[in-house]
Short mmCIF file of C-alpha atoms in Angstrom, two decimals:
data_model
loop_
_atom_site.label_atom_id
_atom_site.label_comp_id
_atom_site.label_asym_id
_atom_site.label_seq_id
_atom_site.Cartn_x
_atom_site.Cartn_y
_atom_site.Cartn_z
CA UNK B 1 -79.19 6.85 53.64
CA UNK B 2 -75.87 6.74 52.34
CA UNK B 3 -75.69 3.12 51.24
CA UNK B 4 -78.75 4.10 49.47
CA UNK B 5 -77.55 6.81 47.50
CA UNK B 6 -74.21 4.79 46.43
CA UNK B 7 -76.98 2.07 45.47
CA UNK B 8 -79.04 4.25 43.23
CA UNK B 9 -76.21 5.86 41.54
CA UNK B 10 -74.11 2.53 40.83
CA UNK B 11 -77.83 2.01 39.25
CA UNK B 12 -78.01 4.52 36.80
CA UNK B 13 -74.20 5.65 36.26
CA UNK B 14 -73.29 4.92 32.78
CA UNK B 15 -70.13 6.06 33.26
CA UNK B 16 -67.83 6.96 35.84
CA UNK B 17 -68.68 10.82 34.95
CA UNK B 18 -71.77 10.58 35.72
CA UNK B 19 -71.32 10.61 39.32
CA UNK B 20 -70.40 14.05 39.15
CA UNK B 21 -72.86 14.98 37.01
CA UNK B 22 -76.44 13.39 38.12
CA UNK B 23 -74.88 15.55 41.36
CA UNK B 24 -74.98 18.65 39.72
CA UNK B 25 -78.08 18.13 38.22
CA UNK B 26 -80.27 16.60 40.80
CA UNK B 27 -78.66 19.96 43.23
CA UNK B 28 -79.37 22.18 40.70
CA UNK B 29 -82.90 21.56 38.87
CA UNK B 30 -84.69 21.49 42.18
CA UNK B 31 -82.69 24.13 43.73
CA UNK B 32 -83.51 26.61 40.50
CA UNK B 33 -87.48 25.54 41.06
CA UNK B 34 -87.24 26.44 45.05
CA UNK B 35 -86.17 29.99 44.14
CA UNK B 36 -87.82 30.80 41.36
CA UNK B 37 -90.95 29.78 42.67
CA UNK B 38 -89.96 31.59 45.82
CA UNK B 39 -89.49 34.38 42.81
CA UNK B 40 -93.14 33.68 41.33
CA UNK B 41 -94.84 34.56 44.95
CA UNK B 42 -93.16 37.40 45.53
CA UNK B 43 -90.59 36.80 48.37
CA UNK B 44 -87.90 38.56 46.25
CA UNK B 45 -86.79 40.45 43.32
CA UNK B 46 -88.76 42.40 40.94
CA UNK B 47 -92.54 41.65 40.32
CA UNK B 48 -92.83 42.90 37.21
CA UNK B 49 -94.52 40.66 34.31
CA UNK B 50 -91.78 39.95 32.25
CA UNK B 51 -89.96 38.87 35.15
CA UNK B 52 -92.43 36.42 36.57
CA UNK B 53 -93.04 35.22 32.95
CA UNK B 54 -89.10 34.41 33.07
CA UNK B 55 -88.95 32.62 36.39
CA UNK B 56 -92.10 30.37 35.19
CA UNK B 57 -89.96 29.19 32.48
CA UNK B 58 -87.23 28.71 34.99
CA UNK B 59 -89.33 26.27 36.81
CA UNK B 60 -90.77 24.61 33.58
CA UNK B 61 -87.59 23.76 31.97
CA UNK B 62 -86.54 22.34 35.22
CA UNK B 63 -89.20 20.86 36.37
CA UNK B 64 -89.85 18.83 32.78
CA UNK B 65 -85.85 18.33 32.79
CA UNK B 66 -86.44 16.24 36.50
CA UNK B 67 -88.99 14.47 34.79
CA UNK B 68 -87.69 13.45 31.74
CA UNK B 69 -84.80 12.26 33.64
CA UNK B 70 -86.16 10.17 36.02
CA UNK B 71 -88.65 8.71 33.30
CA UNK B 72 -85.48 8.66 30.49
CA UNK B 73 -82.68 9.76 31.93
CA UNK B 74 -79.96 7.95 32.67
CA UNK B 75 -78.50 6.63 29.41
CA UNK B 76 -78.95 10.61 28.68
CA UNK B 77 -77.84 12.41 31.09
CA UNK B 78 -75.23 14.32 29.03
CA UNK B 79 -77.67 15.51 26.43
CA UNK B 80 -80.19 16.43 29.62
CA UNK B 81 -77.97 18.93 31.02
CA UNK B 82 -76.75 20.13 27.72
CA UNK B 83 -80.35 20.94 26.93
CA UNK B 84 -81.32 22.15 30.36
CA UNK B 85 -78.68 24.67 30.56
CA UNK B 86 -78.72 25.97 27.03
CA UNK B 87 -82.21 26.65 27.95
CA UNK B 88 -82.00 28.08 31.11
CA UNK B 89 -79.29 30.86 29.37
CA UNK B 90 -81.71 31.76 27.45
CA UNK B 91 -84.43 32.81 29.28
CA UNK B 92 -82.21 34.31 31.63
CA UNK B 93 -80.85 36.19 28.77
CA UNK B 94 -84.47 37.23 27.66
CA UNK B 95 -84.78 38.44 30.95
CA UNK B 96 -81.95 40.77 31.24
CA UNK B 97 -83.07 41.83 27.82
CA UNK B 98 -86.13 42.87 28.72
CA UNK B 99 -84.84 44.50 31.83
CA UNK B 100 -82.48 46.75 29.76
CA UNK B 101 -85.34 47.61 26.99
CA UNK B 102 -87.81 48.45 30.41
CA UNK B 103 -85.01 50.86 31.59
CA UNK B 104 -84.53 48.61 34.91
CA UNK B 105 -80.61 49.31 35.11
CA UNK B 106 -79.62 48.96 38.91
CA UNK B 107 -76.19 47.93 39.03
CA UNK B 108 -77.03 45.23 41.70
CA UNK B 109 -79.61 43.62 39.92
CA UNK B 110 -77.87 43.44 37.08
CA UNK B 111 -74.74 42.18 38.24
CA UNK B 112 -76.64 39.35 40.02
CA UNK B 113 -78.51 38.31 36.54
CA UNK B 114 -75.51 38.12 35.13
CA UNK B 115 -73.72 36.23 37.59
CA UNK B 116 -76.84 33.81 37.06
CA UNK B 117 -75.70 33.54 33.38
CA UNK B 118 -71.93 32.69 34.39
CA UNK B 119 -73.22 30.30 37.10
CA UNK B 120 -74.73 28.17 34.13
CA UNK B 121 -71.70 28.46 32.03
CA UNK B 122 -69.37 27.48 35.00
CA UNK B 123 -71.74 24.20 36.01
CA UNK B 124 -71.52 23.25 31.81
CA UNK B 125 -67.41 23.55 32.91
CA UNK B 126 -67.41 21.37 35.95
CA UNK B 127 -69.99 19.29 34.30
CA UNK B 128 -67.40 18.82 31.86
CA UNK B 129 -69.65 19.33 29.04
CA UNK B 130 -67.17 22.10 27.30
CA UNK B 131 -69.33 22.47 24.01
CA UNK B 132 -72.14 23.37 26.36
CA UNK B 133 -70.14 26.02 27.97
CA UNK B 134 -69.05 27.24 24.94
CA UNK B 135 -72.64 28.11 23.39
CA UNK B 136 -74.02 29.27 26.85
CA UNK B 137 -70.72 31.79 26.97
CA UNK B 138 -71.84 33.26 22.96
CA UNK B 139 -75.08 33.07 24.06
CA UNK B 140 -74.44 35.55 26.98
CA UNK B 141 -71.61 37.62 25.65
CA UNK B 142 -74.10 38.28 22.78
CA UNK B 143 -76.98 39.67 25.57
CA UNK B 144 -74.59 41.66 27.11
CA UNK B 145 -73.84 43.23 23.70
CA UNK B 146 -77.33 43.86 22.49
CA UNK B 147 -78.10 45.18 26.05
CA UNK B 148 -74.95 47.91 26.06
CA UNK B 149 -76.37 48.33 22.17
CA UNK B 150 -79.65 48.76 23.72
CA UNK B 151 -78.96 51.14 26.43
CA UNK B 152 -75.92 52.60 25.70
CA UNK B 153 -74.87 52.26 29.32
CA UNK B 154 -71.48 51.65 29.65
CA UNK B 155 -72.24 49.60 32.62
CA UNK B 156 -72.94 46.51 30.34
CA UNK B 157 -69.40 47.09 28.40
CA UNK B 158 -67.28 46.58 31.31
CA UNK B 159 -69.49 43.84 32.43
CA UNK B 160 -68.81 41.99 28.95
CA UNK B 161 -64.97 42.82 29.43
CA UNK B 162 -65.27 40.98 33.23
CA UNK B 163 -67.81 38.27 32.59
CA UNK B 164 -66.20 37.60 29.01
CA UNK B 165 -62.93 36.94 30.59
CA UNK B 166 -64.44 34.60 33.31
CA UNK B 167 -66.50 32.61 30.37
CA UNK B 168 -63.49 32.03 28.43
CA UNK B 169 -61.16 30.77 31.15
CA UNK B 170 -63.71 28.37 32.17
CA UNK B 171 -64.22 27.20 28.93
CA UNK B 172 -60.44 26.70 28.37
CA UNK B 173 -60.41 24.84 31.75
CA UNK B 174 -63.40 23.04 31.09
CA UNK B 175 -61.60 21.47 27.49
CA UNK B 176 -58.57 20.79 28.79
CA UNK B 177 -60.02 18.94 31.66
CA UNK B 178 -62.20 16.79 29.50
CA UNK B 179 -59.67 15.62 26.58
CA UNK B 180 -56.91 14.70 30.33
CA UNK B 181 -60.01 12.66 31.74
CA UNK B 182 -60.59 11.45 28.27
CA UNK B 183 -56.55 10.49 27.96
CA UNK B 184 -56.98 9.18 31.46
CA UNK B 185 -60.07 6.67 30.97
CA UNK B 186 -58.40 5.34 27.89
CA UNK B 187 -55.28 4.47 29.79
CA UNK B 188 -57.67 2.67 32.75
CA UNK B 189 -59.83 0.57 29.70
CA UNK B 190 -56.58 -0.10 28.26
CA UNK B 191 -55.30 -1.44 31.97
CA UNK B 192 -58.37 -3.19 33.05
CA UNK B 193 -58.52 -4.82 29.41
CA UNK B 194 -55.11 -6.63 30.03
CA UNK B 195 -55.39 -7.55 33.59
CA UNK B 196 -58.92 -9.54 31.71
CA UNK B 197 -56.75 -10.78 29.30
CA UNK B 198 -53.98 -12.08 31.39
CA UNK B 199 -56.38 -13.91 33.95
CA UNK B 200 -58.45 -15.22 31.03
CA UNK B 201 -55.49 -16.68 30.18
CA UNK B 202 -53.80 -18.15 33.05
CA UNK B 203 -57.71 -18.71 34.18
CA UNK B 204 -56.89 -17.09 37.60
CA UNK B 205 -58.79 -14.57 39.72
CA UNK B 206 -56.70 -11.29 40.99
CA UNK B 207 -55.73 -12.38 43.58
CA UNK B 208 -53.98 -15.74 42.45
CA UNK B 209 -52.26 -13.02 39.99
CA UNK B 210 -50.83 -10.91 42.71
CA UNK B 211 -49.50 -14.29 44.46
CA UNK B 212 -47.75 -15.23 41.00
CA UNK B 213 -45.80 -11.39 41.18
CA UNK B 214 -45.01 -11.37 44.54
CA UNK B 215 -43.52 -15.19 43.86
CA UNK B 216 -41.74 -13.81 40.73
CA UNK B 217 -40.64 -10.83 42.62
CA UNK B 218 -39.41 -12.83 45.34
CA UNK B 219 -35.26 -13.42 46.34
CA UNK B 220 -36.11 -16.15 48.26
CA UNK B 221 -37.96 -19.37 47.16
CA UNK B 222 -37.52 -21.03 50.31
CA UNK B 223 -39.53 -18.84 53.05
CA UNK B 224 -42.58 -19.71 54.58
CA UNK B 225 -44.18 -16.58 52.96
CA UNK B 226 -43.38 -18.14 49.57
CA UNK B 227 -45.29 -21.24 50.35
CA UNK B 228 -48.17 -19.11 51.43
CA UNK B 229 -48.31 -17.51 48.38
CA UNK B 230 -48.07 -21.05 46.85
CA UNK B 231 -51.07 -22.33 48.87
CA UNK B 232 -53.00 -19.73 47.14
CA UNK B 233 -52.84 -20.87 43.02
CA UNK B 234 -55.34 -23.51 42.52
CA UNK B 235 -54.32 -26.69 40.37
CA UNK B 236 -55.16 -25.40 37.09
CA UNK B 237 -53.52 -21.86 37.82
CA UNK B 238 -49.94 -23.86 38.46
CA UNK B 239 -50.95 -25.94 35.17
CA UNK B 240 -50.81 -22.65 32.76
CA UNK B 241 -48.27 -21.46 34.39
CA UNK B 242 -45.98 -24.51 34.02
CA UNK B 243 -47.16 -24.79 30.12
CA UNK B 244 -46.16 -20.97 29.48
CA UNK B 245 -42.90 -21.30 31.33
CA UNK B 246 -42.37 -24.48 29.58
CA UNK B 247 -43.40 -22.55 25.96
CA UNK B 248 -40.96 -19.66 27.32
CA UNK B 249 -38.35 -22.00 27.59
CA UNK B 250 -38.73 -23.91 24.55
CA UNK B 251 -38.47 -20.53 22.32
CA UNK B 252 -35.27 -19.80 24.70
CA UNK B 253 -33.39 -22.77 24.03
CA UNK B 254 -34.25 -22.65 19.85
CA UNK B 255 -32.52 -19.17 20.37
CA UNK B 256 -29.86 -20.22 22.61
CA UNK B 257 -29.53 -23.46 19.82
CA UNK B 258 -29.41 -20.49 16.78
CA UNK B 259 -26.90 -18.51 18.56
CA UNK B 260 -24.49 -21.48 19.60
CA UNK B 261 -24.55 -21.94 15.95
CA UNK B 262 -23.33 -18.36 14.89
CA UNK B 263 -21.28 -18.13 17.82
CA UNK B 264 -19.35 -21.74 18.59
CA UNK B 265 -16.75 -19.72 20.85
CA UNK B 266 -19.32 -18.12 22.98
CA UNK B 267 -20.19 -19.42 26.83
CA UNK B 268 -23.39 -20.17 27.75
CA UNK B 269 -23.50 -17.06 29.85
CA UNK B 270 -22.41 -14.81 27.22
CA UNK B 271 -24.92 -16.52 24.80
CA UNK B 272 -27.85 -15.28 26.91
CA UNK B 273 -26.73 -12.26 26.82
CA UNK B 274 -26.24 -11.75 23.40
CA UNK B 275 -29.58 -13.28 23.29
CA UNK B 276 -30.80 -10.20 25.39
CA UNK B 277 -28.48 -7.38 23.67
CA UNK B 278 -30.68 -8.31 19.85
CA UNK B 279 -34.11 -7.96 21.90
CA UNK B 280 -32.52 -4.24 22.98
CA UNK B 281 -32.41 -4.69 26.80
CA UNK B 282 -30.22 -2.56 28.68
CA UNK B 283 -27.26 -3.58 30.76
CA UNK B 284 -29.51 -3.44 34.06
CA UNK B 285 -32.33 -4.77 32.62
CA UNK B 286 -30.39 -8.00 31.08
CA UNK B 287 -29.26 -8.23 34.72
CA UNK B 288 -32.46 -8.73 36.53
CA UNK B 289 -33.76 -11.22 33.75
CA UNK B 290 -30.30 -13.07 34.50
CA UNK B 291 -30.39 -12.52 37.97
CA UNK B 292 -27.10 -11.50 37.84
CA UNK B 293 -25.25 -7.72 38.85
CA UNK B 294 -25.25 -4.98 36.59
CA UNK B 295 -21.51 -5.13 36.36
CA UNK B 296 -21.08 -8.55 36.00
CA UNK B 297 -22.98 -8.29 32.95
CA UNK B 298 -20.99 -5.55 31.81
CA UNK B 299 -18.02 -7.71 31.67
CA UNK B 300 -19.62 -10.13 29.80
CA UNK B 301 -20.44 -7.54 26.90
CA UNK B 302 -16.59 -6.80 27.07
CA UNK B 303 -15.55 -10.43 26.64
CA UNK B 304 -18.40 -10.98 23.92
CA UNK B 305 -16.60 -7.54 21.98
CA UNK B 306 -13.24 -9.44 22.39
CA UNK B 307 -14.20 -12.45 21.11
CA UNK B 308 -15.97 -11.07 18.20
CA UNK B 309 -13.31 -8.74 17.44
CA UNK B 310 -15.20 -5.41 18.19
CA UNK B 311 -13.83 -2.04 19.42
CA UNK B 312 -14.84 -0.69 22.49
CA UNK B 313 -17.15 1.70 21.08
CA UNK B 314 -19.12 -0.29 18.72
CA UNK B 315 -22.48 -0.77 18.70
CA UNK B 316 -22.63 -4.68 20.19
CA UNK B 317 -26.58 -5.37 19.45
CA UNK B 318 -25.87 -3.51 15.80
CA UNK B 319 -22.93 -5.93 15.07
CA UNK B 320 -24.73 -9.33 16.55
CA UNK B 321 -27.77 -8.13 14.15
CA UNK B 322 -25.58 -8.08 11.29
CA UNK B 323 -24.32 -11.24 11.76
CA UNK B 324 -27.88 -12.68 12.21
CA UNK B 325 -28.41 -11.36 8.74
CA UNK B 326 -25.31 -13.02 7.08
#
């Protein structure tokens, strides 16, 4: 049953919120048929007209909201729910309207209609469908307005205080939520999109990728576990590789070639790092690229100074820029 489920929503997801949401839905819509109908023959509640003719639409809306979805649904899910619960606050506000107009003011039962109404605004939240919660919260602030307006019971005015509060901190939630998942799934397309791009163009599969790291990453190029790793990029993995180290290394050397030539009195050692200093790497950072120790490279930047004739507090990738520029 399980495997099932995970089947039939990988099937009609069209994105990863939608998970979450064909949840809420597919809980909701039948659960809202089960009681109102319960409602319609009598188990519970009032059994006046106005209130049967309420729960009917109940059971309409959701009923033709299953439907639609199961028929259309999937690639519109969003505008579904939006739709369905915009709906649903409005009969529900009809019906405590027409309570409060029939004189039908028992704290209880009013208290649980319009906990009904927050219920929908709070599922628009965690549906993370914020401009849905938004006009289902002015939709029922402006019921319980007309219905203290109405009956000039000041019952109604403290629920609008209460129930307006709630509404609005959901909403709030329910915005802030949406733009972080937003920021969030933007960051992941952004990741996925340059793993793609990085296989596509060493024309390797993940895991040949995580073998090249853990080789790169690696102290020792003599273990065992290295040759593992080694066993594990294919023929023309090892041939892109060697052509972009070999590109790497080319562009290295012209630099290497341009800076001999502004610097004659510079060692190879303190070329390279020179080299590093224009591309603004830091003093730990030029040291893993050189494989060397932070303060070894250190005291290469103080010879460089020397030998260029800087003070101790000038600014060494400033003054190696300005001479590129001479």
């Amino acid at each position: 049953m399980n495997n099932r489920l995970h089947t039939y929503f990988d099937c009609t997801r069209v994105g990863r919120l939608d998970y979450f949401r064909q949840l809420i839905f597919l809980t909701f819509a039948p659960l809202s048929i089960l009681l109102f109908g319960l409602h319609m023959v009598g188990s519970y509640g009032l059994t006046i007209k106005p209130a049967l003719v309420c729960s009917a639409c109940y059971i309409i809306v959701s009923a033709v909201s299953l439907i639609f979805y199961l028929f259309r649904g999937p690639k519109m899910l969003k505008s579904i729910m939006s739709v369905f619960f915009v709906s649903l606050m409005i009969i529900q506000s009809g019906r405590l309207l027409v309570l409060a107009s029939m004189g039908q003011l028992d704290p209880m039962l009013t208290t649980v209609n319009i906990t009904v109404c927050y219920l929908l605004v709070l599922l628009g939240g965690i549906s993370l469908l914020p401009r849905t919660s938004l006009v289902c919260t002015c939709i029922n602030l402006t019921t319980l307005f007309l219905c203290r307006y109405l009956t000039n019971n000041p019952m109604y005015g403290q629920l609008l205080i209460i129930y307006g509060f709630m509404c609005v901190a959901t909403i709030v939630f329910s915005f802030v939520a949406y733009k972080l998942l937003r920021e969030q799934q933007v960051e992941l397309n952004d990741y996925s999109n340059t793993i793609n791009q990085v296989l596509h163009v060493f024309n390797m599969n993940k895991t040949e990728l995580l073998a090249l790291l853990k080789l790169a990453k690696s102290k020792d190029s003599t273990t065992v576990y290295d040759k593992e790793l080694m066993a594990q990029l294919d023929k023309k993995t090892l041939h892109n590789i060697i052509k972009v180290a070999n590109q790497i290394e080319h562009m290295q050397a012209c630099r290497r070639k341009d800076m001999h030539e502004r610097f004659p009195m510079l060692t190879p050692t303190e070329l390279d790092v020179c080299r590093l200093v224009e591309q603004g790497l830091a003093i730990n950072d030029i040291s893993k690229v050189l494989g060397k120790s932070a303060s070894n490279v250190s005291t290469v930047r103080g010879n460089i100074r020397k030998k260029l004739g800087l003070a101790q507090d000038a600014d060494l990738r400033r003054a190696l820029l300005d001479y590129k520029n001479v």
